[in-house]
PDB file of C-alpha atoms in Angstrom:
ATOM      1  CA  MET A 349      11.293 -26.423 -73.507  1.00 60.00           C
ATOM      2  CA  GLU A 350       9.550 -23.062 -73.353  1.00 68.00           C
ATOM      3  CA  CYS A 351       6.547 -24.684 -71.710  1.00 63.00           C
ATOM      4  CA  LYS A 352       8.723 -26.354 -69.116  1.00 63.00           C
ATOM      5  CA  LYS A 353      10.390 -23.035 -68.230  1.00 64.00           C
ATOM      6  CA  ALA A 354       7.001 -21.366 -68.052  1.00 60.00           C
ATOM      7  CA  LEU A 355       5.713 -24.117 -65.728  1.00 54.00           C
ATOM      8  CA  GLU A 356       8.792 -23.878 -63.501  1.00 63.00           C
ATOM      9  CA  ALA A 357       8.434 -20.110 -63.308  1.00 62.00           C
ATOM     10  CA  ALA A 358       4.730 -20.436 -62.518  1.00 61.00           C
ATOM     11  CA  ASP A 359       5.478 -23.094 -59.915  1.00 64.00           C
ATOM     12  CA  GLY A 360       8.069 -20.772 -58.325  1.00 66.00           C
ATOM     13  CA  ASP A 361       5.530 -17.959 -58.291  1.00 70.00           C
ATOM     14  CA  VAL A 362       2.947 -20.238 -56.656  1.00 69.00           C
ATOM     15  CA  GLN A 363       5.494 -21.314 -54.025  1.00 74.00           C
ATOM     16  CA  LYS A 364       6.359 -17.685 -53.294  1.00 73.00           C
ATOM     17  CA  ALA A 365       2.675 -16.776 -53.058  1.00 70.00           C
ATOM     18  CA  LEU A 366       2.019 -19.707 -50.696  1.00 72.00           C
ATOM     19  CA  GLU A 367       4.986 -18.747 -48.522  1.00 73.00           C
ATOM     20  CA  ALA A 368       3.827 -15.106 -48.431  1.00 73.00           C
ATOM     21  CA  HIS A 369       0.343 -16.286 -47.431  1.00 69.00           C
ATOM     22  CA  ARG A 370       1.790 -18.493 -44.650  1.00 75.00           C
ATOM     23  CA  LEU A 371       3.885 -15.575 -43.375  1.00 71.00           C
ATOM     24  CA  ARG A 372       0.882 -13.228 -43.333  1.00 75.00           C
ATOM     25  CA  ALA A 373      -1.187 -15.841 -41.491  1.00 72.00           C
ATOM     26  CA  ALA A 374       1.603 -16.391 -38.949  1.00 68.00           C
ATOM     27  CA  LYS A 375       1.942 -12.639 -38.453  1.00 70.00           C
ATOM     28  CA  ARG A 376      -1.827 -12.312 -37.854  1.00 74.00           C
ATOM     29  CA  GLU A 377      -1.741 -15.168 -35.334  1.00 72.00           C
ATOM     30  CA  THR A 378       1.230 -13.614 -33.530  1.00 68.00           C
ATOM     31  CA  GLU A 379      -0.456 -10.208 -33.416  1.00 70.00           C
ATOM     32  CA  GLU A 380      -3.662 -11.763 -32.050  1.00 70.00           C
ATOM     33  CA  ALA A 381      -1.716 -13.707 -29.416  1.00 63.00           C
ATOM     34  CA  LEU A 382       0.096 -10.507 -28.419  1.00 62.00           C
ATOM     35  CA  LYS A 383      -3.210  -8.616 -28.116  1.00 66.00           C
ATOM     36  CA  ASP A 384      -4.641 -11.438 -25.979  1.00 58.00           C
ATOM     37  CA  SER A 385      -1.543 -11.432 -23.784  1.00 59.00           C
ATOM     38  CA  GLU A 386      -1.673  -7.657 -23.370  1.00 63.00           C
ATOM     39  CA  ALA A 387      -5.378  -7.831 -22.500  1.00 62.00           C
ATOM     40  CA  ARG A 388      -4.685 -10.474 -19.818  1.00 62.00           C
ATOM     41  CA  TYR A 389      -1.805  -8.384 -18.442  1.00 56.00           C
ATOM     42  CA  ARG A 390      -3.943  -5.232 -18.306  1.00 63.00           C
ATOM     43  CA  GLY A 391      -6.755  -7.171 -16.626  1.00 59.00           C
ATOM     44  CA  ILE A 392      -4.419  -8.450 -13.933  1.00 61.00           C
ATOM     45  CA  VAL A 393      -2.837  -5.054 -13.303  1.00 59.00           C
ATOM     46  CA  LYS A 394      -6.247  -3.391 -13.102  1.00 63.00           C
ATOM     47  CA  SER A 395      -7.804  -5.966 -10.787  1.00 57.00           C
ATOM     48  CA  VAL A 396      -4.945  -6.638  -8.356  1.00 69.00           C
ATOM     49  CA  MET A 397      -5.534  -5.221  -4.881  1.00 77.00           C
ATOM     50  CA  GLU A 398      -1.936  -4.104  -4.436  1.00 85.00           C
ATOM     51  CA  CYS A 399      -0.656  -0.766  -5.642  1.00 91.00           C
ATOM     52  CA  ILE A 400       1.566  -1.231  -8.714  1.00 93.00           C
ATOM     53  CA  ILE A 401       3.690   1.575 -10.129  1.00 95.00           C
ATOM     54  CA  THR A 402       6.236   1.177 -12.920  1.00 94.00           C
ATOM     55  CA  VAL A 403       8.819   3.823 -13.787  1.00 94.00           C
ATOM     56  CA  ASP A 404      11.426   4.166 -16.500  1.00 93.00           C
ATOM     57  CA  GLU A 405      15.121   4.785 -15.816  1.00 89.00           C
ATOM     58  CA  ARG A 406      14.464   8.489 -15.333  1.00 91.00           C
ATOM     59  CA  GLN A 407      11.993   7.485 -12.589  1.00 92.00           C
ATOM     60  CA  CYS A 408       9.053   8.801 -14.596  1.00 95.00           C
ATOM     61  CA  ILE A 409       5.813   6.879 -14.071  1.00 96.00           C
ATOM     62  CA  VAL A 410       4.719   4.684 -17.002  1.00 95.00           C
ATOM     63  CA  LEU A 411       2.161   2.504 -15.174  1.00 94.00           C
ATOM     64  CA  PHE A 412      -0.155   3.528 -12.329  1.00 95.00           C
ATOM     65  CA  ASN A 413      -2.826   0.938 -11.568  1.00 94.00           C
ATOM     66  CA  PRO A 414      -6.284   1.576 -10.014  1.00 94.00           C
ATOM     67  CA  ALA A 415      -5.052   0.501  -6.565  1.00 93.00           C
ATOM     68  CA  ALA A 416      -2.344   3.183  -6.842  1.00 95.00           C
ATOM     69  CA  GLU A 417      -5.014   5.723  -7.760  1.00 95.00           C
ATOM     70  CA  SER A 418      -6.973   4.741  -4.659  1.00 93.00           C
ATOM     71  CA  LEU A 419      -3.946   4.676  -2.349  1.00 95.00           C
ATOM     72  CA  PHE A 420      -2.414   7.987  -3.408  1.00 96.00           C
ATOM     73  CA  GLY A 421      -5.513   9.894  -4.534  1.00 97.00           C
ATOM     74  CA  TYR A 422      -4.217  10.730  -8.018  1.00 97.00           C
ATOM     75  CA  ALA A 423      -5.814   9.759 -11.319  1.00 96.00           C
ATOM     76  CA  ARG A 424      -3.758   7.517 -13.591  1.00 94.00           C
ATOM     77  CA  ALA A 425      -3.906  10.022 -16.435  1.00 95.00           C
ATOM     78  CA  GLU A 426      -2.349  12.783 -14.334  1.00 95.00           C
ATOM     79  CA  MET A 427       0.479  10.530 -13.074  1.00 97.00           C
ATOM     80  CA  ILE A 428       1.764   9.036 -16.326  1.00 96.00           C
ATOM     81  CA  GLY A 429       5.033  10.792 -17.169  1.00 96.00           C
ATOM     82  CA  LYS A 430       5.346  12.412 -13.728  1.00 97.00           C
ATOM     83  CA  PRO A 431       8.380  11.767 -11.503  1.00 96.00           C
ATOM     84  CA  LEU A 432       8.011   9.069  -8.853  1.00 96.00           C
ATOM     85  CA  GLY A 433       9.236  11.555  -6.262  1.00 94.00           C
ATOM     86  CA  ILE A 434       5.805  13.218  -6.218  1.00 95.00           C
ATOM     87  CA  LEU A 435       4.648  10.269  -4.114  1.00 97.00           C
ATOM     88  CA  VAL A 436       7.389  10.736  -1.489  1.00 95.00           C
ATOM     89  CA  PRO A 437       7.542  13.569   1.095  1.00 96.00           C
ATOM     90  CA  GLU A 438       9.985  16.304   0.072  1.00 95.00           C
ATOM     91  CA  ARG A 439      12.383  15.604   2.950  1.00 95.00           C
ATOM     92  CA  PHE A 440      12.892  12.003   1.721  1.00 93.00           C
ATOM     93  CA  ARG A 441      12.999  12.570  -2.056  1.00 93.00           C
ATOM     94  CA  ALA A 442      16.759  12.859  -2.567  1.00 92.00           C
ATOM     95  CA  GLN A 443      17.464   9.778  -0.444  1.00 90.00           C
ATOM     96  CA  HIS A 444      14.656   7.808  -2.123  1.00 89.00           C
ATOM     97  CA  ASP A 445      15.885   8.822  -5.580  1.00 90.00           C
ATOM     98  CA  GLU A 446      19.401   7.654  -4.689  1.00 89.00           C
ATOM     99  CA  HIS A 447      18.125   4.284  -3.389  1.00 86.00           C
ATOM    100  CA  ILE A 448      16.257   3.714  -6.658  1.00 87.00           C
ATOM    101  CA  ARG A 449      19.312   4.661  -8.747  1.00 87.00           C
ATOM    102  CA  LYS A 450      21.563   2.317  -6.763  1.00 86.00           C
ATOM    103  CA  PHE A 451      19.057  -0.516  -7.066  1.00 84.00           C
ATOM    104  CA  ALA A 452      18.822  -0.030 -10.839  1.00 83.00           C
ATOM    105  CA  ALA A 453      22.608   0.136 -11.206  1.00 83.00           C
ATOM    106  CA  ALA A 454      23.241  -2.932  -9.036  1.00 81.00           C
ATOM    107  CA  GLY A 455      21.427  -5.208 -11.461  1.00 73.00           C
ATOM    108  CA  GLN A 456      19.537  -6.875  -8.624  1.00 70.00           C
ATOM    109  CA  THR A 457      16.230  -8.234  -9.935  1.00 70.00           C
ATOM    110  CA  SER A 458      14.117  -7.587  -6.833  1.00 65.00           C
ATOM    111  CA  ARG A 459      14.273  -6.352  -3.269  1.00 67.00           C
ATOM    112  CA  ALA A 460      11.909  -5.736  -0.370  1.00 65.00           C
ATOM    113  CA  MET A 461      12.494  -2.063   0.351  1.00 57.00           C
ATOM    114  CA  GLY A 462      11.119  -2.274   3.877  1.00 54.00           C
ATOM    115  CA  GLN A 463      14.282  -4.063   4.963  1.00 53.00           C
ATOM    116  CA  TYR A 464      16.058  -0.682   4.754  1.00 51.00           C
ATOM    117  CA  GLY A 465      13.663   1.089   7.115  1.00 56.00           C
ATOM    118  CA  GLU A 466      10.199   2.540   6.941  1.00 68.00           C
ATOM    119  CA  ILE A 467       9.143   4.136   3.699  1.00 87.00           C
ATOM    120  CA  THR A 468       6.747   7.053   3.796  1.00 92.00           C
ATOM    121  CA  GLY A 469       4.268   7.790   1.027  1.00 94.00           C
ATOM    122  CA  LEU A 470       2.597  11.101   0.243  1.00 96.00           C
ATOM    123  CA  ARG A 471      -1.044  11.265  -0.824  1.00 96.00           C
ATOM    124  CA  ALA A 472      -2.434  13.909  -3.167  1.00 96.00           C
ATOM    125  CA  ASN A 473      -4.040  15.630  -0.159  1.00 97.00           C
ATOM    126  CA  GLY A 474      -0.628  15.991   1.546  1.00 96.00           C
ATOM    127  CA  GLU A 475      -1.192  13.187   4.068  1.00 96.00           C
ATOM    128  CA  GLU A 476       1.866  11.075   4.820  1.00 96.00           C
ATOM    129  CA  PHE A 477       1.470   7.369   5.501  1.00 94.00           C
ATOM    130  CA  PRO A 478       3.734   4.353   6.093  1.00 93.00           C
ATOM    131  CA  ILE A 479       4.183   1.910   3.240  1.00 91.00           C
ATOM    132  CA  GLU A 480       5.866  -1.402   2.600  1.00 89.00           C
ATOM    133  CA  ALA A 481       7.386  -1.847  -0.831  1.00 87.00           C
ATOM    134  CA  THR A 482       8.925  -4.468  -3.061  1.00 87.00           C
ATOM    135  CA  ILE A 483      10.793  -3.321  -6.139  1.00 88.00           C
ATOM    136  CA  SER A 484      11.882  -5.250  -9.217  1.00 87.00           C
ATOM    137  CA  GLN A 485      13.454  -4.379 -12.528  1.00 88.00           C
ATOM    138  CA  SER A 486      13.308  -5.727 -16.038  1.00 84.00           C
ATOM    139  CA  GLY A 487      14.855  -4.923 -19.382  1.00 76.00           C
ATOM    140  CA  GLN A 488      18.153  -3.378 -20.316  1.00 72.00           C
ATOM    141  CA  SER A 489      19.231   0.227 -20.482  1.00 72.00           C
ATOM    142  CA  PRO A 490      17.924   2.462 -21.997  1.00 74.00           C
ATOM    143  CA  ASN A 491      14.623   0.538 -21.814  1.00 80.00           C
ATOM    144  CA  LYS A 492      14.900  -0.662 -18.220  1.00 87.00           C
ATOM    145  CA  LEU A 493      11.698  -0.569 -16.177  1.00 92.00           C
ATOM    146  CA  LEU A 494      11.413  -0.555 -12.392  1.00 91.00           C
ATOM    147  CA  THR A 495       8.185  -1.818 -10.845  1.00 91.00           C
ATOM    148  CA  VAL A 496       7.208  -1.282  -7.245  1.00 90.00           C
ATOM    149  CA  ILE A 497       4.389  -3.035  -5.421  1.00 90.00           C
ATOM    150  CA  LEU A 498       3.215  -1.022  -2.422  1.00 89.00           C
ATOM    151  CA  ARG A 499       1.047  -1.716   0.591  1.00 87.00           C
ATOM    152  CA  ASP A 500      -0.288   0.816   3.104  1.00 89.00           C
ATOM    153  CA  VAL A 501       0.755  -0.489   6.525  1.00 85.00           C
ATOM    154  CA  THR A 502      -1.045   2.155   8.596  1.00 82.00           C
ATOM    155  CA  GLU A 503      -3.563  -0.303  10.075  1.00 80.00           C
ATOM    156  CA  ARG A 504      -0.882  -2.874  10.833  1.00 77.00           C
ATOM    157  CA  GLN A 505       1.214  -0.248  12.635  1.00 73.00           C
ATOM    158  CA  GLN A 506      -1.819   0.962  14.589  1.00 73.00           C
ATOM    159  CA  ALA A 507      -2.628  -2.622  15.612  1.00 77.00           C
ATOM    160  CA  GLU A 508       0.999  -3.148  16.692  1.00 81.00           C
ATOM    161  CA  GLN A 509       0.916   0.057  18.765  1.00 80.00           C
ATOM    162  CA  ALA A 510      -2.352  -1.044  20.389  1.00 76.00           C
ATOM    163  CA  ARG A 511      -0.869  -4.476  21.138  1.00 81.00           C
ATOM    164  CA  ARG A 512       2.196  -2.880  22.754  1.00 84.00           C
ATOM    165  CA  LYS A 513      -0.039  -0.555  24.794  1.00 82.00           C
ATOM    166  CA  TYR A 514      -2.224  -3.433  26.038  1.00 79.00           C
ATOM    167  CA  THR A 515       0.833  -5.577  26.773  1.00 82.00           C
ATOM    168  CA  GLU A 516       2.294  -2.767  28.880  1.00 85.00           C
ATOM    169  CA  GLN A 517      -1.029  -2.289  30.690  1.00 81.00           C
ATOM    170  CA  LEU A 518      -1.219  -6.026  31.366  1.00 79.00           C
ATOM    171  CA  ARG A 519       2.372  -5.998  32.671  1.00 83.00           C
ATOM    172  CA  LEU A 520       1.541  -3.113  35.038  1.00 81.00           C
ATOM    173  CA  LEU A 521      -1.628  -4.834  36.257  1.00 78.00           C
ATOM    174  CA  SER A 522       0.273  -8.082  36.837  1.00 79.00           C
ATOM    175  CA  ARG A 523       2.935  -6.224  38.829  1.00 82.00           C
ATOM    176  CA  ARG A 524       0.284  -4.443  40.924  1.00 83.00           C
ATOM    177  CA  LEU A 525      -1.505  -7.729  41.572  1.00 78.00           C
ATOM    178  CA  PHE A 526       1.775  -9.360  42.608  1.00 78.00           C
ATOM    179  CA  GLU A 527       2.558  -6.414  44.899  1.00 81.00           C
ATOM    180  CA  ALA A 528      -0.952  -6.549  46.382  1.00 82.00           C
ATOM    181  CA  GLU A 529      -0.593 -10.288  47.034  1.00 82.00           C
ATOM    182  CA  GLU A 530       2.806  -9.734  48.652  1.00 82.00           C
ATOM    183  CA  ASN A 531       1.395  -6.976  50.838  1.00 82.00           C
ATOM    184  CA  GLU A 532      -1.536  -9.199  51.840  1.00 80.00           C
ATOM    185  CA  ARG A 533       0.827 -12.076  52.745  1.00 80.00           C
ATOM    186  CA  ARG A 534       2.959  -9.745  54.859  1.00 81.00           C
ATOM    187  CA  ARG A 535      -0.115  -8.356  56.561  1.00 78.00           C
ATOM    188  CA  LEU A 536      -1.396 -11.838  57.394  1.00 80.00           C
ATOM    189  CA  ALA A 537       1.975 -13.110  58.547  1.00 72.00           C
TER     190      ALA A 537
END
Protein backbone atom coordinates (compact mmCIF):
# COMPACT_ATOMS: atom_id res chain seq x y z
CA MET A 1 0.00 0.00 0.00
CA GLU A 2 2.80 2.38 0.91
CA CYS A 3 4.51 1.65 -2.39
CA LYS A 4 1.34 2.33 -4.32
CA LYS A 5 0.90 5.71 -2.59
CA ALA A 6 4.54 6.53 -3.24
CA LEU A 7 4.13 5.64 -6.94
CA GLU A 8 0.95 7.72 -7.24
CA ALA A 9 2.66 10.67 -5.58
CA ALA A 10 5.68 10.28 -7.85
CA ASP A 11 3.41 9.98 -10.88
CA GLY A 12 1.61 13.18 -9.82
CA ASP A 13 4.95 14.93 -9.43
CA VAL A 14 6.03 13.76 -12.89
CA GLN A 15 2.75 14.99 -14.39
CA LYS A 16 3.18 18.37 -12.71
CA ALA A 17 6.78 18.60 -13.92
CA LEU A 18 5.72 17.70 -17.48
CA GLU A 19 2.93 20.28 -17.41
CA ALA A 20 5.33 22.93 -16.07
CA HIS A 21 7.79 22.06 -18.85
CA ARG A 22 5.02 22.33 -21.50
CA LEU A 23 3.96 25.71 -20.10
CA ARG A 24 7.54 27.03 -20.14
CA ALA A 25 7.99 25.81 -23.72
CA ALA A 26 4.70 27.43 -24.78
CA LYS A 27 5.71 30.68 -23.08
CA ARG A 28 9.08 30.66 -24.89
CA GLU A 29 7.35 30.04 -28.23
CA THR A 30 4.87 32.85 -27.58
CA GLU A 31 7.64 35.25 -26.59
CA GLU A 32 9.62 34.37 -29.73
CA ALA A 33 6.55 34.83 -31.92
CA LEU A 34 5.91 38.21 -30.28
CA LYS A 35 9.52 39.29 -30.88
CA ASP A 36 9.26 38.20 -34.53
CA SER A 37 5.98 40.09 -34.91
CA GLU A 38 7.44 43.22 -33.33
CA ALA A 39 10.50 43.00 -35.58
CA ARG A 40 8.27 42.75 -38.69
CA TYR A 41 6.17 45.69 -37.47
CA ARG A 42 9.25 47.83 -36.81
CA GLY A 43 10.66 46.91 -40.22
CA ILE A 44 7.47 47.98 -41.96
CA VAL A 45 7.20 51.25 -40.04
CA LYS A 46 10.84 52.07 -40.72
CA SER A 47 10.74 51.26 -44.43
CA VAL A 48 7.37 52.73 -45.44
CA MET A 49 7.65 55.87 -47.56
CA GLU A 50 4.75 57.61 -45.85
CA CYS A 51 5.13 59.64 -42.70
CA ILE A 52 3.66 57.76 -39.72
CA ILE A 53 3.13 59.40 -36.34
CA THR A 54 1.33 57.80 -33.41
CA VAL A 55 0.21 59.73 -30.33
CA ASP A 56 -1.39 58.75 -27.05
CA GLU A 57 -4.63 60.27 -25.74
CA ARG A 58 -2.74 63.30 -24.46
CA GLN A 59 -1.53 63.81 -28.05
CA CYS A 60 2.07 63.09 -27.06
CA ILE A 61 4.13 61.39 -29.77
CA VAL A 62 4.94 57.71 -29.14
CA LEU A 63 6.00 56.73 -32.68
CA PHE A 64 7.82 58.89 -35.24
CA ASN A 65 9.06 56.92 -38.24
CA PRO A 66 12.06 57.79 -40.49
CA ALA A 67 9.77 59.30 -43.14
CA ALA A 68 8.42 61.65 -40.44
CA GLU A 69 11.98 62.58 -39.53
CA SER A 70 12.67 63.41 -43.17
CA LEU A 71 9.41 65.30 -43.71
CA PHE A 72 9.53 67.45 -40.57
CA GLY A 73 13.28 67.69 -40.00
CA TYR A 74 13.22 66.40 -36.42
CA ALA A 75 15.03 63.34 -35.08
CA ARG A 76 12.85 60.56 -33.70
CA ALA A 77 14.57 60.70 -30.32
CA GLU A 78 13.75 64.38 -29.84
CA MET A 79 10.07 63.91 -30.80
CA ILE A 80 9.09 60.97 -28.60
CA GLY A 81 7.01 62.35 -25.73
CA LYS A 82 6.56 65.77 -27.35
CA PRO A 83 3.10 67.16 -28.13
CA LEU A 84 1.81 66.67 -31.67
CA GLY A 85 1.06 70.38 -31.83
CA ILE A 86 4.76 71.11 -32.40
CA LEU A 87 4.21 69.95 -35.98
CA VAL A 88 1.34 72.40 -36.60
CA PRO A 89 1.69 76.19 -37.02
CA GLU A 90 0.76 78.07 -33.84
CA ARG A 91 -2.31 79.72 -35.39
CA PHE A 92 -3.85 76.28 -36.12
CA ARG A 93 -2.88 74.40 -32.94
CA ALA A 94 -6.03 74.94 -30.88
CA GLN A 95 -8.31 74.01 -33.78
CA HIS A 96 -6.15 70.98 -34.68
CA ASP A 97 -6.09 69.83 -31.05
CA GLU A 98 -9.89 70.08 -30.89
CA HIS A 99 -10.32 68.08 -34.13
CA ILE A 100 -8.12 65.30 -32.73
CA ARG A 101 -10.03 65.25 -29.42
CA LYS A 102 -13.39 65.06 -31.21
CA PHE A 103 -12.14 62.28 -33.47
CA ALA A 104 -10.90 60.28 -30.47
CA ALA A 105 -14.15 60.82 -28.56
CA ALA A 106 -16.37 59.91 -31.53
CA GLY A 107 -15.06 56.36 -31.62
CA GLN A 108 -14.63 56.51 -35.38
CA THR A 109 -11.88 54.10 -36.45
CA SER A 110 -10.44 56.16 -39.31
CA ARG A 111 -10.92 59.34 -41.29
CA ALA A 112 -9.22 61.20 -44.12
CA MET A 113 -8.51 64.57 -42.52
CA GLY A 114 -8.15 66.35 -45.85
CA GLN A 115 -11.91 66.19 -46.30
CA TYR A 116 -12.18 68.95 -43.67
CA GLY A 117 -9.89 71.37 -45.51
CA GLU A 118 -6.19 71.79 -46.04
CA ILE A 119 -3.91 70.83 -43.20
CA THR A 120 -0.68 72.73 -42.75
CA GLY A 121 2.45 71.16 -41.29
CA LEU A 122 5.38 72.94 -39.67
CA ARG A 123 8.95 71.79 -40.27
CA ALA A 124 11.73 72.14 -37.70
CA ASN A 125 13.15 75.05 -39.73
CA GLY A 126 9.84 76.95 -39.44
CA GLU A 127 8.71 76.27 -43.02
CA GLU A 128 5.00 75.63 -43.43
CA PHE A 129 3.79 73.13 -46.02
CA PRO A 130 0.49 71.57 -47.10
CA ILE A 131 -0.20 68.00 -46.03
CA GLU A 132 -2.82 65.35 -46.58
CA ALA A 133 -3.58 63.14 -43.60
CA THR A 134 -5.45 60.01 -42.65
CA ILE A 135 -6.00 59.30 -38.98
CA SER A 136 -7.01 56.10 -37.22
CA GLN A 137 -7.35 54.99 -33.63
CA SER A 138 -6.93 51.76 -31.75
CA GLY A 139 -7.26 50.57 -28.18
CA GLN A 140 -9.43 51.74 -25.34
CA SER A 141 -8.99 54.58 -22.91
CA PRO A 142 -6.63 55.14 -21.15
CA ASN A 143 -4.44 53.22 -23.62
CA LYS A 144 -5.95 54.57 -26.84
CA LEU A 145 -3.50 55.36 -29.63
CA LEU A 146 -4.10 57.66 -32.59
CA THR A 147 -2.03 57.11 -35.72
CA VAL A 148 -1.76 59.58 -38.55
CA ILE A 149 -0.30 58.89 -41.98
CA LEU A 150 0.84 62.09 -43.68
CA ARG A 151 1.84 63.05 -47.19
CA ASP A 152 3.43 66.33 -48.32
CA VAL A 153 1.23 67.62 -51.14
CA THR A 154 3.38 70.62 -52.07
CA GLU A 155 4.37 69.22 -55.48
CA ARG A 156 0.82 68.17 -56.28
CA GLN A 157 -0.47 71.66 -55.43
CA GLN A 158 2.27 73.28 -57.51
CA ALA A 159 1.41 71.03 -60.46
CA GLU A 160 -2.29 71.90 -60.07
CA GLN A 161 -1.47 75.63 -60.01
CA ALA A 162 0.68 75.24 -63.13
CA ARG A 163 -2.12 73.32 -64.86
CA ARG A 164 -4.63 76.06 -64.01
CA LYS A 165 -2.21 78.73 -65.25
CA TYR A 166 -1.62 76.92 -68.57
CA THR A 167 -5.34 76.24 -68.98
CA GLU A 168 -6.06 79.95 -68.52
CA GLN A 169 -3.30 80.87 -70.99
CA LEU A 170 -4.70 78.39 -73.51
CA ARG A 171 -8.21 79.83 -73.01
CA LEU A 172 -6.90 83.36 -73.64
CA LEU A 173 -4.99 82.26 -76.74
CA SER A 174 -8.05 80.45 -78.08
CA ARG A 175 -10.19 83.55 -77.54
CA ARG A 176 -7.61 85.77 -79.27
CA LEU A 177 -7.39 83.35 -82.19
CA PHE A 178 -11.19 83.29 -82.48
CA GLU A 179 -11.29 87.10 -82.36
CA ALA A 180 -8.53 87.32 -84.98
CA GLU A 181 -10.41 84.91 -87.25
CA GLU A 182 -13.62 86.91 -86.80
CA ASN A 183 -11.80 90.14 -87.59
CA GLU A 184 -10.24 88.56 -90.69
CA ARG A 185 -13.65 87.31 -91.90
CA ARG A 186 -15.16 90.77 -91.42
CA ARG A 187 -12.26 92.37 -93.23
CA LEU A 188 -12.62 89.99 -96.18
CA ALA A 189 -16.38 90.30 -96.33
